[in-house]
mmCIF file of C-alpha atoms in Angstrom:
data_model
loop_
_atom_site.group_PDB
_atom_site.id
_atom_site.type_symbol
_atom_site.label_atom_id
_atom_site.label_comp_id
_atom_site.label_asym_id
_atom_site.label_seq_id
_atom_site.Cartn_x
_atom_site.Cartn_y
_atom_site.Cartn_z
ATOM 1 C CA UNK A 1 0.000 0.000 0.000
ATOM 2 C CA UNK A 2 2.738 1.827 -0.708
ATOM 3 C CA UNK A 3 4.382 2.187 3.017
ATOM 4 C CA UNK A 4 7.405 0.538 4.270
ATOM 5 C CA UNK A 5 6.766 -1.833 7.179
ATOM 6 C CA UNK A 6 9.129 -3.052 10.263
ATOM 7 C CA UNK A 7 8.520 -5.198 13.379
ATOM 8 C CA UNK A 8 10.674 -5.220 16.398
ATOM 9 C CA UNK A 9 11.512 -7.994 17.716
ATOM 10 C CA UNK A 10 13.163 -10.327 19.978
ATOM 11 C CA UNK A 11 12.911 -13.968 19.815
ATOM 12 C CA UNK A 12 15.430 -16.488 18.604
ATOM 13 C CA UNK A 13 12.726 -17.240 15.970
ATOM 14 C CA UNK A 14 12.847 -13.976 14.803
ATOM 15 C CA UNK A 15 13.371 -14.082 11.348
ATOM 16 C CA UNK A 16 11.155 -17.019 10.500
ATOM 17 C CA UNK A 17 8.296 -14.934 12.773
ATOM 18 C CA UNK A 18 9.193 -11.892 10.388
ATOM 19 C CA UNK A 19 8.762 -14.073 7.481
ATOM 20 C CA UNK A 20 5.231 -14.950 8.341
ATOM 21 C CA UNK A 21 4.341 -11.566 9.428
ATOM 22 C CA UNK A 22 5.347 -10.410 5.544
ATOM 23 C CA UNK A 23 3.518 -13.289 4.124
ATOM 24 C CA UNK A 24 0.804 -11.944 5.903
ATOM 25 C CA UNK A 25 1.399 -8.276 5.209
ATOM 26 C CA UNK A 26 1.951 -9.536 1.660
ATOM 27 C CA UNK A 27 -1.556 -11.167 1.813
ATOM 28 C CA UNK A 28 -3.245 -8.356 3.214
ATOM 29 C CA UNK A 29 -2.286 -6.266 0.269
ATOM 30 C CA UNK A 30 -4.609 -8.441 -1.778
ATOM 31 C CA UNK A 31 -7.688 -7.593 -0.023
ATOM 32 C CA UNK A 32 -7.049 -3.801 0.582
ATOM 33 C CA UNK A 33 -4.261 -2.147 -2.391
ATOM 34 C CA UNK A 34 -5.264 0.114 -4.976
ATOM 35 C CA UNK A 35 -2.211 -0.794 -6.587
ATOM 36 C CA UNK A 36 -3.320 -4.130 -7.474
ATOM 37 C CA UNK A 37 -5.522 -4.706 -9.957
ATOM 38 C CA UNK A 38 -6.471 -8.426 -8.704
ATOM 39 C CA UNK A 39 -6.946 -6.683 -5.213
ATOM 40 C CA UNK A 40 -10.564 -7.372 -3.145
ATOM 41 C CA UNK A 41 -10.767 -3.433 -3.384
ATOM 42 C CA UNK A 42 -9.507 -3.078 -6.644
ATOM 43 C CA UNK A 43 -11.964 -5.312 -7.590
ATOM 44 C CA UNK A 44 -14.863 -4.458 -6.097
ATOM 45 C CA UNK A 45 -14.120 -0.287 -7.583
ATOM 46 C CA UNK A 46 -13.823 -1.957 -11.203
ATOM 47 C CA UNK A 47 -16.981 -3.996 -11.209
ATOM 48 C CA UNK A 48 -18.648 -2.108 -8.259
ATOM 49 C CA UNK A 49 -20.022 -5.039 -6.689
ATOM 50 C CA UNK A 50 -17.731 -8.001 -4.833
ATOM 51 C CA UNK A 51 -19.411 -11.062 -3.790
ATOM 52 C CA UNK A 52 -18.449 -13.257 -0.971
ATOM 53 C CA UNK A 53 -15.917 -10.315 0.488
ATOM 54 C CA UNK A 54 -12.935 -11.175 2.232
ATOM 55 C CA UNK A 55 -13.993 -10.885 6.357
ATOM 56 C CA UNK A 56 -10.719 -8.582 6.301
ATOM 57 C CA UNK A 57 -12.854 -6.133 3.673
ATOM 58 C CA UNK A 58 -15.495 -6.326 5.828
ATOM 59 C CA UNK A 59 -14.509 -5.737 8.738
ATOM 60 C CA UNK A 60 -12.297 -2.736 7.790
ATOM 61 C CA UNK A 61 -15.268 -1.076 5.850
ATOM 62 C CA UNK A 62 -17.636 -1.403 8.935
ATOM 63 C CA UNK A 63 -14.972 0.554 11.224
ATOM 64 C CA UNK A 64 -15.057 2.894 8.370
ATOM 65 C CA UNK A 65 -18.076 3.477 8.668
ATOM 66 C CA UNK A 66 -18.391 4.133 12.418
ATOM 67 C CA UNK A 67 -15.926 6.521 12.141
ATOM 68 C CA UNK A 68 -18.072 8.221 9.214
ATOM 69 C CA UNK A 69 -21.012 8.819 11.839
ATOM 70 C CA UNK A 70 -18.615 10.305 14.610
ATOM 71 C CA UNK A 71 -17.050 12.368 12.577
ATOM 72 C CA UNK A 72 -19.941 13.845 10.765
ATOM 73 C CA UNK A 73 -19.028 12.505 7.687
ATOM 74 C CA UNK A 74 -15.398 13.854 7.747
ATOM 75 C CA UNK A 75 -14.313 10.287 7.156
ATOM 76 C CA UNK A 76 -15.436 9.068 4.034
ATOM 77 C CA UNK A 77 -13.687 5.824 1.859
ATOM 78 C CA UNK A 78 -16.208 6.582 -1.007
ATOM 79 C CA UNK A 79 -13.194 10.166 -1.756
ATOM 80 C CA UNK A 80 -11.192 8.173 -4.318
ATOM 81 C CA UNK A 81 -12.595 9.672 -7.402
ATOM 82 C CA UNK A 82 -12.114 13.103 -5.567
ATOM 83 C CA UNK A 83 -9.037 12.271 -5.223
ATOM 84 C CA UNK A 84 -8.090 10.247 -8.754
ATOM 85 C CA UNK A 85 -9.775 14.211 -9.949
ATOM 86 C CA UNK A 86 -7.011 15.739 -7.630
ATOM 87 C CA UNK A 87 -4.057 13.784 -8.324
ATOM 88 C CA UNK A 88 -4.549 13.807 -12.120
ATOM 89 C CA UNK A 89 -5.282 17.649 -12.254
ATOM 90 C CA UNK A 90 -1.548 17.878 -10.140
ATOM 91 C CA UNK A 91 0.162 15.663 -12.941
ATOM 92 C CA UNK A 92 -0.844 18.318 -15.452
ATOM 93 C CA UNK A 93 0.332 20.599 -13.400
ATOM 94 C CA UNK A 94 -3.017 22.472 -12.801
ATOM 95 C CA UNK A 95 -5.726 22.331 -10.644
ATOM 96 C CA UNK A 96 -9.042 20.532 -11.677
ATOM 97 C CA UNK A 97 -11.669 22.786 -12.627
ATOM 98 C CA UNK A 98 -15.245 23.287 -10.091
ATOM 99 C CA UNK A 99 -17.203 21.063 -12.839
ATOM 100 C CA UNK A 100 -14.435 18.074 -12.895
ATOM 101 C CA UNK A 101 -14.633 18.773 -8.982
ATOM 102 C CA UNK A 102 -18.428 18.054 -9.026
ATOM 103 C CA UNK A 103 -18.466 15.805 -11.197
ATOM 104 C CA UNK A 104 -16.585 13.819 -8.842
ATOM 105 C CA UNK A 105 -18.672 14.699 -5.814
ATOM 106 C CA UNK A 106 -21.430 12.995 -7.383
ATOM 107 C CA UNK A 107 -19.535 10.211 -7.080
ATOM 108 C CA UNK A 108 -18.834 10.343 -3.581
ATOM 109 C CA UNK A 109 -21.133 9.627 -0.312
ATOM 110 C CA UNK A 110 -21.503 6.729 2.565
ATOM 111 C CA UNK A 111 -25.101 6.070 2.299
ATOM 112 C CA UNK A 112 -24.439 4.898 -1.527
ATOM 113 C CA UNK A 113 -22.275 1.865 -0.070
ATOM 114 C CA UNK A 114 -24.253 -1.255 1.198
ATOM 115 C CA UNK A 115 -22.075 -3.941 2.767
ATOM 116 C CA UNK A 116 -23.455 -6.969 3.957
ATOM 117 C CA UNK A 117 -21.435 -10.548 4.344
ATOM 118 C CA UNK A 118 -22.897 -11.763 1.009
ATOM 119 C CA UNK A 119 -21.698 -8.605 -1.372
ATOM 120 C CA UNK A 120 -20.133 -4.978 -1.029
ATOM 121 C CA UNK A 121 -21.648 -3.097 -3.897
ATOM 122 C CA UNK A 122 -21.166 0.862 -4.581
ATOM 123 C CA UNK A 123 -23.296 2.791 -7.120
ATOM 124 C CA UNK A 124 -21.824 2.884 -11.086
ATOM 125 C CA UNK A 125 -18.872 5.347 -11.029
ATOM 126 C CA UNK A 126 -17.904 5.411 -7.849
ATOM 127 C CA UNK A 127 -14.884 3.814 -5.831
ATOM 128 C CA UNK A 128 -13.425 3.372 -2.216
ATOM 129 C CA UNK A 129 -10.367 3.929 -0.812
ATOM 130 C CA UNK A 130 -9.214 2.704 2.682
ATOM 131 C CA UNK A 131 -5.789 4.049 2.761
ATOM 132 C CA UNK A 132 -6.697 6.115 5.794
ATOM 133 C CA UNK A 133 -7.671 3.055 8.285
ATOM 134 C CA UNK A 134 -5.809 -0.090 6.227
ATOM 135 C CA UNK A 135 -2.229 0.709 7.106
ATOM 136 C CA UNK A 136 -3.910 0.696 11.264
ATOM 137 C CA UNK A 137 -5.729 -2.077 9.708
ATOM 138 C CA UNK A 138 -2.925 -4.403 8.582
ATOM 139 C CA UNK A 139 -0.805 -3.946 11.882
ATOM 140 C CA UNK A 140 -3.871 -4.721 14.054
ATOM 141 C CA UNK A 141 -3.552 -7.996 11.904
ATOM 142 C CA UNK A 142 -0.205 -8.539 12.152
ATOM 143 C CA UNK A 143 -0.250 -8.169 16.036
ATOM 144 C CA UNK A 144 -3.102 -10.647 15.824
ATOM 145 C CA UNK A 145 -0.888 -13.056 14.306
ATOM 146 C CA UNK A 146 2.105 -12.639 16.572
ATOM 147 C CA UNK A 147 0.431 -12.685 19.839
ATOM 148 C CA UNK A 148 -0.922 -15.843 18.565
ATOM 149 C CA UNK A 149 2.460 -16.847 18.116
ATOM 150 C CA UNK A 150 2.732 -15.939 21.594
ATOM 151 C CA UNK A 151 4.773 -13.457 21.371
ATOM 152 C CA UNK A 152 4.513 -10.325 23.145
ATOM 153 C CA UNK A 153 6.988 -7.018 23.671
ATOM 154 C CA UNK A 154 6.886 -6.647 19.870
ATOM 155 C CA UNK A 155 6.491 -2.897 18.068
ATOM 156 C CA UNK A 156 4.588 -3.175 14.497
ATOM 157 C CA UNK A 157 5.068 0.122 12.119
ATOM 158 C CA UNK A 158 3.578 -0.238 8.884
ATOM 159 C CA UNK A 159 3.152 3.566 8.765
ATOM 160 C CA UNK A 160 1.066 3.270 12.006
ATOM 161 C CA UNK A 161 2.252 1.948 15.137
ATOM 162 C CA UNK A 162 0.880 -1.186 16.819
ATOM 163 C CA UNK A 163 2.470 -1.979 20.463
ATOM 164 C CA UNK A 164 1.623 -5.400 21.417
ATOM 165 C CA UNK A 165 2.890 -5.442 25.177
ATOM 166 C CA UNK A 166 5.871 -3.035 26.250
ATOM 167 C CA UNK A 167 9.606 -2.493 25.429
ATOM 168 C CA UNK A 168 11.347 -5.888 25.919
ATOM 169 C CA UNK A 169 13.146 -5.692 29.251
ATOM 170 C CA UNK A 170 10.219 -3.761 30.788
ATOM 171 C CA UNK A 171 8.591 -0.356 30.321
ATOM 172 C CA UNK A 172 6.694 1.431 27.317
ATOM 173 C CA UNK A 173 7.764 2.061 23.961
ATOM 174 C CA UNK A 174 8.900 5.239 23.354
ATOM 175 C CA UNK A 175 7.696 7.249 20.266
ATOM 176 C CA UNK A 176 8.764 10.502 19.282
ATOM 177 C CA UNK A 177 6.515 12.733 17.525
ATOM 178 C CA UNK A 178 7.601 14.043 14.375
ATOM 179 C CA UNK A 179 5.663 17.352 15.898
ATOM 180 C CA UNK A 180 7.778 17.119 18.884
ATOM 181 C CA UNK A 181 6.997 15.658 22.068
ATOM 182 C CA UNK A 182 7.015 11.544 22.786
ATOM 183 C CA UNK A 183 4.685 9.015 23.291
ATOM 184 C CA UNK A 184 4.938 5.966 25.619
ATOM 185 C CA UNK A 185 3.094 2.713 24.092
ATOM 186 C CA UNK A 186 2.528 -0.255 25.500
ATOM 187 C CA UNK A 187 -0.151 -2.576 24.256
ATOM 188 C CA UNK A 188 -1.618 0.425 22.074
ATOM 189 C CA UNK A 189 -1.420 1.768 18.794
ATOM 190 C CA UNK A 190 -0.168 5.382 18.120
ATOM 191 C CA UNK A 191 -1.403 7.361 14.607
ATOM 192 C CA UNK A 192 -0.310 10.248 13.151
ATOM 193 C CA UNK A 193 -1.953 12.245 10.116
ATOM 194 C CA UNK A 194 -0.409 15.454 8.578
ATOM 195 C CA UNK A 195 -2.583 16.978 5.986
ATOM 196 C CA UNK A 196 0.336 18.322 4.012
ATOM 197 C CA UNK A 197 2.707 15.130 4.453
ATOM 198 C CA UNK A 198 1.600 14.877 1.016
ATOM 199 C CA UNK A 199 0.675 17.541 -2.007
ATOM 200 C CA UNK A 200 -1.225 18.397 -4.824
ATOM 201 C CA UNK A 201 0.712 21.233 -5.542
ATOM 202 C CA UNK A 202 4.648 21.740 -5.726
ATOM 203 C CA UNK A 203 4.553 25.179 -2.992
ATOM 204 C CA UNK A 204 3.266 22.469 -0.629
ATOM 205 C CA UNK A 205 0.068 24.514 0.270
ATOM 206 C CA UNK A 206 -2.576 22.018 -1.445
ATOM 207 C CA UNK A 207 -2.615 18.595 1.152
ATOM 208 C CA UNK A 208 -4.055 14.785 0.181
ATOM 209 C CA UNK A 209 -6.938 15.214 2.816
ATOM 210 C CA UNK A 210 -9.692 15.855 1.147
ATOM 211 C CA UNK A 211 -13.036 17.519 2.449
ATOM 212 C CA UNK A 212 -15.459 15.233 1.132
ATOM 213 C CA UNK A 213 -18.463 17.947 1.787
ATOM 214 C CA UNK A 214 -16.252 20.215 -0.671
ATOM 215 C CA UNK A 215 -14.784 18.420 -2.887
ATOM 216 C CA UNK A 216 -11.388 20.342 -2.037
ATOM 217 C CA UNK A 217 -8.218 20.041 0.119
ATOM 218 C CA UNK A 218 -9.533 22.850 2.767
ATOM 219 C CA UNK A 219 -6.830 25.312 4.701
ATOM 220 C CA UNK A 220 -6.312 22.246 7.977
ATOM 221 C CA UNK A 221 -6.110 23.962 10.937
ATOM 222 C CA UNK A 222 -3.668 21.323 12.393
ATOM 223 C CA UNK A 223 -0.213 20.904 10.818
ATOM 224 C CA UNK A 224 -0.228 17.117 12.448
ATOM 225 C CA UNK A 225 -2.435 15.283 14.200
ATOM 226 C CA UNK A 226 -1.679 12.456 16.467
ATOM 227 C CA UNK A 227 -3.658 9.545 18.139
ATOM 228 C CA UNK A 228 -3.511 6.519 20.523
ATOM 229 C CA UNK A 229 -6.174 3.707 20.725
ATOM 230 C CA UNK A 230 -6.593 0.409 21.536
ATOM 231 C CA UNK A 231 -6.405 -0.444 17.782
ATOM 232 C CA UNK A 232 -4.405 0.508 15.090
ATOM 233 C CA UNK A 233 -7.027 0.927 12.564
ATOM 234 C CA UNK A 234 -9.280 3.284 14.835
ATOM 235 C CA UNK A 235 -6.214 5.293 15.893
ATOM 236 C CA UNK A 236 -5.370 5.690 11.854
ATOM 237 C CA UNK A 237 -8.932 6.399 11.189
ATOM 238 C CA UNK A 238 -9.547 8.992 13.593
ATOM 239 C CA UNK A 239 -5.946 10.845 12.850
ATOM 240 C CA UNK A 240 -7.220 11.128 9.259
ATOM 241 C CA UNK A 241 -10.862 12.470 10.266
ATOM 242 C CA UNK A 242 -9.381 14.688 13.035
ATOM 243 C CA UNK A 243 -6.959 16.584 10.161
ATOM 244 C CA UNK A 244 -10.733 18.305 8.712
ATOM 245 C CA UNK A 245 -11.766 19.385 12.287
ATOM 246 C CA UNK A 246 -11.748 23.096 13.335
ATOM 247 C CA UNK A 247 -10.986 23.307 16.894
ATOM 248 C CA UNK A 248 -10.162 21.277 19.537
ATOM 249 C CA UNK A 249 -13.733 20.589 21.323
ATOM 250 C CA UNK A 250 -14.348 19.787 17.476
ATOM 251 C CA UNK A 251 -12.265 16.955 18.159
ATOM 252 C CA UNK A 252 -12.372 16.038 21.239
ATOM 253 C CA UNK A 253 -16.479 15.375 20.435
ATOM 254 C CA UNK A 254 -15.446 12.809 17.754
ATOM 255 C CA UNK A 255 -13.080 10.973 19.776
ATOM 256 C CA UNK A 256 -15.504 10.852 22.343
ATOM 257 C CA UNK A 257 -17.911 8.041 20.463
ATOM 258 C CA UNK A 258 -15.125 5.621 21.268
ATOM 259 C CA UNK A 259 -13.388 3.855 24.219
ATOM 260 C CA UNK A 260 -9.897 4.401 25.281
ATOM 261 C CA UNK A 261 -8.796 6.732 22.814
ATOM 262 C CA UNK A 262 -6.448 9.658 23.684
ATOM 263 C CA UNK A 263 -5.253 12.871 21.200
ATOM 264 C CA UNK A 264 -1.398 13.168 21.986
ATOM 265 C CA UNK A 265 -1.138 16.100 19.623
ATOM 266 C CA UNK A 266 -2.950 18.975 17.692
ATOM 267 C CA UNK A 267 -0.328 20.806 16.504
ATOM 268 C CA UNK A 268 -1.522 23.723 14.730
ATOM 269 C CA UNK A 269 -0.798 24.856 11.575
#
C-alpha cells in the first residue's frame, strides 16, 4: 500500500516470525491495495459489486463506517474519485476545474455503499479507498498473528504503530513525535496524520486530505495530528478524520464516540 513496514523484535525465531508476518502483510495487500488490480478493493471499484468479500474487507469497511457517523461525515472511503480528480489535475500541473470537482462529488457519499457478508456493492462510477484506516488495519492484523504466536513485547510500524505489550526488558515504547513531544506505548497503537505530508501542488500549500463535503483540500487547521487507541485501525482512522476538524472541542467530540482513545497532539498549523 505503498508504506514501508518493520517489526521489532526479539525472539530467537525472529526471522522465520518476520517471514510470516510479511507473508501476511503480503496477503493483506490483496484484499485492501489500490495498486493491485487483482486486489478485493480493486476489484470491487472496477466492477462495483464483490461477492463473498474477504472478512478482512469487511470488517475494515464497517470501522469505516463508524468513524463516518462520529465524525460527521469527515471520514469518508467513497473520496477516491475526488481524489483520482485531484491527483490527475496535479500531474498536469493544474488544478481541476469546479465542474471536474463536481463531477466527482457525485460520485462520492456513505449512504451509496451497502455492505453486507454476502456482497459490497457501490453505485456505477464510484470507488473506495481505505488508505486512511488499512495501514492501522494491517498492523492490528499482524499483532493478531504474533500474539498468537505468543509473542509479546513486539512494536509493528507499517506507517502506524501497533504496540503489542511493552519495550522488551520492561517499560513502554517510546515514540517521538515528528511534531515534537514523545509518546509511551505499550499494548496500544499510536497514529499520526499530517494533511500536508503529502501535495497536490509543488509550494506544498494544497494537502491529500480531502473535504469530502467540498470536494477540495480545505486550509487544515492542524499541521499534524496524532492519536492513541486500543487499535491501530481506529487510531489511523480517527488521525485522518481529526486533520478536517476546526478546533479542539471539534475533536475532542469525535473521539468521544469511542473507548480508550487519547489525542497526543494537535499541533496547529
Amino acid at each position: 500500500m505503498g508504506a514501508r513496514a518493520t517489526i521489532r523484535i526479539t525472539h530467537p525465531d525472529a526471522v522465520a516470525i518476520t517471514t510470516r508476518a510479511a507473508t501476511e502483510i503480503d496477503r493483506l495487500e490483496g484484499v485492501f491495495s489500490l495498486y493491485r488490480p487483482d486486489s478485493a478493493l480493486a476489484r470491487l471499484n472496477a466492477a462495483g459489486r464483490l461477492d463473498a468479500p474477504p472478512f478482512e474487507l469487511l470488517e475494515c469497511l464497517t470501522l469505516a463506517g463508524s468513524v463516518h457517523v462520529a465524525s460527521g461525515g469527515l471520514f469518508d472511503p467513497t473520496v477516491q474519485r475526488l481524489w483520482e480528480t485531484w491527483a490527475e489535475a496535479a500531474i498536469a500541473g493544474r488544478r481541476p476545474t469546479q465542474s471536474e470537482i463536481e463531477a466527482a462529488l457525485a460520485l462520492t457519499g456513505w449512504s451509496r455503499v451497502r455492505v453486507d457478508t454476502g456482497a459490497v456493492v457501490i453505485e456505477p462510477g464510484m470507488a473506495l479507498t481505505l488508505n486512511g484506516i488499512a495501514q492501522g488495519y494491517v498492523a492490528d492484523r499482524v499483532a493478531a498473528l504474533l500474539e498468537a504466536e505468543g509473542l509479546f513485547d513486539v512494536l509493528i510500524d507499517t506507517g502506524e504503530l501497533r504496540a503489542l505489550g511493552g519495550r522488551p526488558g520492561g517499560g513502554v515504547w517510546p515514540v517521538r513525535l515528528a511534531q515534537g513531544g514523545e509518546v509511551g506505548l505499550q499494548g496500544r497503537a499510536l497514529a499520526t496524520s499530517a494533511p500536508l505530508g503529502t501535495t497536490f501542488d509543488p509550494e506544498g500549500r494544497c494537502g491529500h486530505i480531502l473535504d469530502p463535503r467540498t470536494g477540495q483540500p480545505e486550509p487544515s487547521a492542524w499541521r499534524a495530528v496524532s492519536v492513541t487507541a486500543p487499535q491501530a485501525a481506529l487510531a489511523d482512522a480517527l488521525s485522518t478524520a481529526l486533520c478536517l476538524t476546526k478546533v479542539k472541542a471539534e475533536a475532542d467530540a469525535v473521539c468521544d464516540h469511542f473507548a480508550d482513545v487519547t489525542i497526543e497532539s494537535l499541533l496547529p498549523a
